[in-house]
C-alpha positions as YAML, in Angstrom:
chain: A
units: angstrom
residues:
- id: 1
  name: MET
  ca: [8.92, 3.01, 19.00]
- id: 2
  name: ALA
  ca: [7.73, 2.99, 15.34]
- id: 3
  name: TYR
  ca: [4.46, 1.30, 14.55]
- id: 4
  name: PRO
  ca: [4.53, -1.40, 11.46]
- id: 5
  name: GLN
  ca: [0.97, -0.43, 10.28]
- id: 6
  name: ARG
  ca: [1.44, 3.45, 10.30]
- id: 7
  name: ASP
  ca: [4.99, 3.02, 8.56]
- id: 8
  name: THR
  ca: [3.35, 1.11, 6.33]
- id: 9
  name: MET
  ca: [0.40, 3.71, 5.58]
- id: 10
  name: ASP
  ca: [3.08, 6.26, 5.34]
- id: 11
  name: ALA
  ca: [4.95, 4.51, 2.96]
- id: 12
  name: MET
  ca: [1.12, 4.17, 0.94]
- id: 13
  name: MET
  ca: [0.66, 7.61, 0.96]
- id: 14
  name: ALA
  ca: [4.27, 8.55, 0.11]
- id: 15
  name: ARG
  ca: [4.25, 6.52, -3.24]
- id: 16
  name: PHE
  ca: [0.59, 7.71, -3.85]
- id: 17
  name: GLY
  ca: [1.32, 11.33, -3.95]
- id: 18
  name: ILE
  ca: [4.37, 10.37, -6.17]
- id: 19
  name: ARG
  ca: [2.45, 8.63, -8.56]
- id: 20
  name: ILE
  ca: [-0.26, 11.62, -8.59]
- id: 21
  name: ALA
  ca: [2.60, 14.02, -9.07]
- id: 22
  name: SER
  ca: [4.40, 12.09, -11.69]
- id: 23
  name: ARG
  ca: [0.88, 11.91, -13.82]
- id: 24
  name: LEU
  ca: [0.25, 15.48, -13.38]
- id: 25
  name: VAL
  ca: [3.80, 16.17, -14.60]
- id: 26
  name: ASN
  ca: [3.28, 13.98, -17.60]
- id: 27
  name: ALA
  ca: [-0.06, 14.94, -18.36]
- id: 28
  name: LEU
  ca: [1.42, 18.81, -18.86]
- id: 29
  name: ARG
  ca: [4.20, 17.50, -20.73]
- id: 30
  name: LEU
  ca: [2.23, 15.82, -23.21]
- id: 31
  name: VAL
  ca: [-0.48, 18.15, -23.83]
- id: 32
  name: ARG
  ca: [0.17, 18.86, -27.24]
- id: 33
  name: LEU
  ca: [0.87, 14.83, -28.21]
- id: 34
  name: PRO
  ca: [-2.47, 13.26, -28.76]
- id: 35
  name: LEU
  ca: [-0.59, 10.11, -29.78]
- id: 36
  name: HIS
  ca: [1.36, 10.00, -26.61]
- id: 37
  name: ARG
  ca: [-1.51, 10.86, -24.82]
- id: 38
  name: ARG
  ca: [-3.61, 8.11, -26.37]
- id: 39
  name: ASN
  ca: [-0.98, 5.38, -25.58]
- id: 40
  name: VAL
  ca: [-0.82, 6.60, -22.03]
- id: 41
  name: ARG
  ca: [-4.50, 5.89, -21.79]
- id: 42
  name: ARG
  ca: [-4.44, 2.60, -23.80]
- id: 43
  name: SER
  ca: [-1.51, 1.54, -21.70]
- id: 44
  name: ARG
  ca: [-3.38, 1.63, -18.52]
- id: 45
  name: ALA
  ca: [-6.24, -0.11, -20.38]
- id: 46
  name: VAL
  ca: [-3.22, -3.26, -21.07]
- id: 47
  name: LEU
  ca: [-2.39, -3.01, -17.48]
- id: 48
  name: ARG
  ca: [-6.21, -3.26, -16.65]
- id: 49
  name: THR
  ca: [-6.67, -6.43, -18.53]
- id: 50
  name: VAL
  ca: [-3.19, -8.04, -17.36]
- id: 51
  name: ARG
  ca: [-4.39, -7.55, -13.73]
- id: 52
  name: GLY
  ca: [-7.54, -9.12, -14.52]
- id: 53
  name: PHE
  ca: [-5.96, -12.35, -15.38]
- id: 54
  name: THR
  ca: [-6.83, -14.89, -12.94]
- id: 55
  name: GLY
  ca: [-6.25, -19.09, -11.97]
- id: 56
  name: PRO
  ca: [-3.37, -20.98, -13.13]
- id: 57
  name: GLY
  ca: [-1.06, -19.85, -15.52]
- id: 58
  name: ARG
  ca: [-1.84, -16.19, -14.86]
- id: 59
  name: ALA
  ca: [2.03, -15.12, -15.25]
- id: 60
  name: GLY
  ca: [2.39, -16.74, -18.57]
- id: 61
  name: ARG
  ca: [-0.50, -15.32, -20.05]
- id: 62
  name: CYS
  ca: [0.66, -11.87, -18.77]
- id: 63
  name: LEU
  ca: [3.95, -11.98, -20.41]
- id: 64
  name: CYS
  ca: [2.39, -13.71, -23.62]
- id: 65
  name: TYR
  ca: [0.02, -10.66, -23.78]
- id: 66
  name: LEU
  ca: [2.53, -8.10, -23.21]
- id: 67
  name: ARG
  ca: [4.68, -9.61, -26.08]
- id: 68
  name: ARG
  ca: [1.82, -8.95, -28.32]
- id: 69
  name: VAL
  ca: [1.23, -5.24, -27.17]
- id: 70
  name: ASP
  ca: [2.56, -2.46, -30.11]
- id: 71
  name: PRO
  ca: [6.44, -1.50, -29.36]
- id: 72
  name: LEU
  ca: [5.43, 1.92, -28.64]
- id: 73
  name: LEU
  ca: [2.63, 1.19, -26.67]
- id: 74
  name: PHE
  ca: [4.84, -1.07, -24.38]
- id: 75
  name: GLU
  ca: [6.81, 1.57, -23.78]
- id: 76
  name: GLU
  ca: [3.92, 3.20, -22.08]
- id: 77
  name: VAL
  ca: [2.69, 0.16, -20.64]
- id: 78
  name: VAL
  ca: [6.19, -0.09, -18.96]
- id: 79
  name: LEU
  ca: [6.38, 3.37, -17.86]
- id: 80
  name: SER
  ca: [2.92, 3.21, -16.62]
- id: 81
  name: MET
  ca: [3.63, 0.19, -14.41]
- id: 82
  name: LEU
  ca: [6.75, 1.96, -12.80]
- id: 83
  name: GLU
  ca: [4.29, 4.72, -11.55]
- id: 84
  name: ASP
  ca: [2.06, 2.21, -10.21]
- id: 85
  name: ALA
  ca: [4.90, 1.03, -8.38]
- id: 86
  name: GLY
  ca: [5.26, 4.43, -7.15]
- id: 87
  name: LEU
  ca: [8.14, 5.66, -9.09]
- id: 88
  name: PHE
  ca: [8.58, 9.46, -10.37]
- id: 89
  name: VAL
  ca: [8.38, 9.06, -13.92]
- id: 90
  name: LEU
  ca: [9.13, 11.03, -17.07]
- id: 91
  name: ARG
  ca: [7.72, 10.24, -20.23]
- id: 92
  name: ASN
  ca: [9.64, 11.21, -23.22]
- id: 93
  name: ARG
  ca: [7.85, 13.89, -25.46]
- id: 94
  name: ARG
  ca: [8.83, 11.86, -28.56]
- id: 95
  name: TYR
  ca: [9.44, 8.50, -29.29]
- id: 96
  name: THR
  ca: [12.94, 7.61, -30.01]
- id: 97
  name: GLY
  ca: [13.04, 4.25, -31.77]
- id: 98
  name: ASP
  ca: [15.62, 1.49, -31.00]
- id: 99
  name: GLY
  ca: [18.83, 2.58, -29.28]
- id: 100
  name: GLY
  ca: [17.40, 5.98, -27.45]
- id: 101
  name: VAL
  ca: [16.27, 6.41, -23.80]
- id: 102
  name: ASP
  ca: [12.26, 5.67, -23.63]
- id: 103
  name: GLY
  ca: [11.90, 7.60, -20.29]
- id: 104
  name: ALA
  ca: [13.33, 8.27, -16.88]
- id: 105
  name: VAL
  ca: [12.61, 7.12, -13.64]
- id: 106
  name: TRP
  ca: [13.78, 8.79, -9.99]
- id: 107
  name: MET
  ca: [14.93, 5.85, -7.91]
- id: 108
  name: PRO
  ca: [14.86, 7.34, -4.51]
- id: 109
  name: GLY
  ca: [18.26, 7.29, -2.82]
- id: 110
  name: ARG
  ca: [20.01, 6.68, -6.14]
- id: 111
  name: GLY
  ca: [18.96, 9.25, -8.67]
- id: 112
  name: TRP
  ca: [17.52, 9.37, -12.32]
- id: 113
  name: TYR
  ca: [17.49, 6.03, -14.15]
- id: 114
  name: ALA
  ca: [17.10, 6.11, -17.85]
- id: 115
  name: VAL
  ca: [14.81, 3.44, -18.76]
- id: 116
  name: GLN
  ca: [15.16, 1.45, -22.29]
- id: 117
  name: VAL
  ca: [12.11, -0.84, -23.28]
- id: 118
  name: LYS
  ca: [12.41, -3.78, -25.51]
- id: 119
  name: ARG
  ca: [9.47, -6.17, -26.53]
- id: 120
  name: TYR
  ca: [11.31, -9.12, -27.99]
- id: 121
  name: ARG
  ca: [9.70, -12.44, -28.40]
- id: 122
  name: ASN
  ca: [13.27, -14.50, -28.26]
- id: 123
  name: HIS
  ca: [16.77, -13.57, -26.86]
- id: 124
  name: ILE
  ca: [17.71, -10.03, -26.43]
- id: 125
  name: CYS
  ca: [20.50, -8.82, -28.18]
- id: 126
  name: GLU
  ca: [23.72, -8.34, -26.39]
- id: 127
  name: ARG
  ca: [24.38, -5.28, -28.51]
- id: 128
  name: HIS
  ca: [21.35, -3.57, -27.31]
- id: 129
  name: VAL
  ca: [22.27, -3.70, -23.67]
- id: 130
  name: GLY
  ca: [25.97, -2.74, -24.11]
- id: 131
  name: GLN
  ca: [25.01, 0.32, -26.41]
- id: 132
  name: PHE
  ca: [22.52, 1.38, -23.59]
- id: 133
  name: ALA
  ca: [25.18, 1.23, -20.89]
- id: 134
  name: GLU
  ca: [27.01, 3.83, -23.17]
- id: 135
  name: VAL
  ca: [24.24, 6.14, -23.30]
- id: 136
  name: VAL
  ca: [23.41, 5.98, -19.85]
- id: 137
  name: ARG
  ca: [27.07, 6.59, -18.97]
- id: 138
  name: ARG
  ca: [27.38, 9.34, -21.75]
- id: 139
  name: GLN
  ca: [24.10, 11.20, -20.33]
- id: 140
  name: GLY
  ca: [25.07, 10.94, -16.82]
- id: 141
  name: TYR
  ca: [22.33, 9.00, -15.45]
- id: 142
  name: ALA
  ca: [22.96, 6.99, -12.28]
- id: 143
  name: GLY
  ca: [22.09, 3.76, -13.96]
- id: 144
  name: GLY
  ca: [19.67, 2.57, -16.27]
- id: 145
  name: LEU
  ca: [16.57, 0.04, -16.20]
- id: 146
  name: PHE
  ca: [16.78, -2.33, -19.40]
- id: 147
  name: VAL
  ca: [13.24, -3.70, -19.53]
- id: 148
  name: HIS
  ca: [12.09, -6.67, -22.19]
- id: 149
  name: THR
  ca: [9.66, -9.35, -22.91]
- id: 150
  name: GLY
  ca: [12.57, -11.50, -24.51]
- id: 151
  name: ARG
  ca: [15.06, -14.14, -22.69]
- id: 152
  name: SER
  ca: [18.29, -12.90, -21.74]
- id: 153
  name: GLY
  ca: [21.37, -14.95, -22.34]
- id: 154
  name: ALA
  ca: [24.68, -14.71, -20.32]
- id: 155
  name: ALA
  ca: [26.42, -12.63, -22.39]
- id: 156
  name: VAL
  ca: [24.51, -9.15, -21.20]
- id: 157
  name: TYR
  ca: [25.40, -9.82, -17.69]
- id: 158
  name: SER
  ca: [28.95, -8.00, -18.32]
- id: 159
  name: HIS
  ca: [27.03, -5.00, -19.35]
- id: 160
  name: LEU
  ca: [24.72, -4.89, -16.55]
- id: 161
  name: VAL
  ca: [27.68, -4.23, -13.59]
- id: 162
  name: ALA
  ca: [29.43, -2.26, -15.67]
- id: 163
  name: GLY
  ca: [26.76, 0.24, -16.89]
- id: 164
  name: LYS
  ca: [24.63, 0.07, -13.94]
- id: 165
  name: ILE
  ca: [22.03, -1.42, -15.39]
- id: 166
  name: ILE
  ca: [19.13, -3.40, -13.86]
- id: 167
  name: LEU
  ca: [17.51, -5.95, -15.88]
- id: 168
  name: VAL
  ca: [13.52, -6.14, -15.75]
- id: 169
  name: SER
  ca: [12.41, -9.21, -17.45]
- id: 170
  name: GLY
  ca: [10.39, -12.38, -16.76]
- id: 171
  name: ALA
  ca: [9.14, -12.99, -13.14]
- id: 172
  name: THR
  ca: [10.29, -9.58, -12.49]
- id: 173
  name: LEU
  ca: [8.44, -7.75, -15.01]
- id: 174
  name: VAL
  ca: [5.22, -10.00, -14.62]
- id: 175
  name: ARG
  ca: [5.13, -8.98, -10.46]
- id: 176
  name: LEU
  ca: [5.71, -5.28, -11.51]
- id: 177
  name: ALA
  ca: [2.84, -5.69, -14.22]
- id: 178
  name: LEU
  ca: [0.45, -7.41, -11.97]
- id: 179
  name: ARG
  ca: [1.14, -5.54, -9.09]
- id: 180
  name: THR
  ca: [2.34, -8.32, -6.62]
- id: 181
  name: HIS
  ca: [5.78, -6.84, -6.07]
...
């Protein structure tokens, strides 16, 4: 018979170990990249800020705050969120600009997923999701996470299934940022 509290504790310890390993590997990968290291530090400060929001409207304030963050910093914020969730993250050694893979994450039981981050204020561009799905397929990832702060129109959903893309936005993004998952 399994003890629920023990299983929870084991899972917490496993996530903690993965998070520490991910941070160590990325610290070594970015040792000679001061801009990246600074952005990773700043990403943790952004997360401390949004996690400090309280009261009614907390989720809305979080999303508004994230929409104002510098786009390159927002990439690091998302990767830090994924790390905090207990996933192993590989941060890029250089920023790719639009259309590239912004990082990779190991999804237990699924494999490596590419991560693309877009800091939108309005609707996302269907073409961007389609291009990302093509990059995921071409580079041999098991799937992809398309993370954004905008609104998703119905047109993007056809790319999600075909490209094994998971959309992380809105309430899902806020839960990830605030660690309420």
